[in-house]
Amino acid sequence: MKPDASGYLKATLRLWLACIVEWLLFLPVWILLQVYLQSGNAILPWVYSLLLVSMAGALLRQWCNRKWKQLLAALVLGVLAGVLAGAFMLQEIPLYAGAILCAYLGTTAAARGGKLGMYVSGIALYFAATIAFARIPVLQPSVGILTWSGSLCLVLALLDSNTSHLRYSSFSGAASPLPGGLRRHNRLFVLLFIALAAVLAAGAGRALGLLLWHAARAIAGCLSKLFSGSAEPEQPQEAPPQAMPELPPAEAREPGMLAMILDVAFYALGTAALLTILYFALRWLYRNTGGLWRRFIGSLLSLLRREAPRDTAAYQDEEKSIFTWEKTVQGVRDYWRSRLAAVSRRDRWEGMNGGRERTRWLYRHWLNAKRAGGYTPKSYLTPQETAADVQEWTEDGKRRRKGEREAAAAPPDELLRLYNQARYGAAEPSEAEVALLKEKLKL
């Protein structure tokens, strides 16, 4: 097998394992939807079709590298899963939605990182589902499956968090092996936790609790007989309450052909009315929002064209930034100080630091003086081209405004030399030379 094919196969197997884990984490939701919504004429149980479409989405990850392709593939796979599950009724639309969601998770599995938040949500869901399913007669057969799958999810969450902590502590990359000493030191504790979870899932905790409870009752009964000398009287058994008489069920009748035609016509008219209302609403928004709707459509299209991140084997540090309150408070103070200060106070000669900032200050004020005299700066010109354009404008005899200063019209050869040195040179212009130029230009 070629190295590229071997790497692709290993990556696909890892993604399939991630799809199985995500399917297990939200298994209570899938079981609830299947029990209450799926009809009996299914080619494939809907719960298993979710796993298949998620794994199929993982196979299509290289072709579905943009958001719109991922959504389209998820839609096609979700509809196919709904057809295989025999969902042809209006109330079975949530089955299509769940299949589309699982297919989208499969196509984007390679772009997702850590799953700690997903593990926490799944375990909390299992905790609530095991309590609720045990009290609903229709869902009681699924309690055993939830117990074992919930225990497996707990074990996987423990392994994932332990491995992530080891990689973070040892500064290891995502693909590099862990140090042997750290791995041997932590595996014993992980195995102990897994064994404890398996024992609890097998019912040992309940058996141990019942054993202790019966032992305590036996000891209390023996002590009461010892001190009272008489046996505890038996409680008379109460007769079970009489059951309420139930009415005979009504005879089920299939709807006639006219009723089916009317149902289809009603749904068709309702769909047409909704599409018409949606069309006029979108047209009104397009005409009356002043470009807001077009910007929204442009943002949506850019989101759909976004490419999935490529797999890189380079090491990425887990620390994104270093946060300190001192730097944050100082940054907020400097921002509001610069915002609240007047423009004239922000752009003052005394506020410039060093020769570079003062040289740029001279160039800005020289150009502003030309603008005040009637010259229109061109943003696409370089400083050298701007100086030549100013000289040509001056020679053409264009009249300046009354408030323009004559000293500002001096030849800017020395100013351009210092400006190029401040902007592109390695050495900073001396402050004495810049101050001398400021006196010459009288700025």
Coordinates of N, CA and C in Angstrom, one line a residue, residues 63 179 190 280 346 373:
W63 N -13.7 16.1 -1.0 CA -14.5 16.8 -2.1 C -15.4 17.9 -1.6
P179 N 5.6 10.7 26.2 CA 6.8 10.1 26.9 C 6.3 8.8 27.6
V190 N -6.0 5.4 35.3 CA -7.1 5.4 34.3 C -7.8 4.0 34.3
F280 N -42.5 38.0 -1.5 CA -42.8 39.4 -1.4 C -42.0 40.0 -0.2
R346 N -4.0 65.5 19.5 CA -3.3 64.2 19.2 C -2.2 64.3 18.2
G373 N -4.3 75.2 0.1 CA -4.1 76.1 -1.0 C -4.8 75.8 -2.3

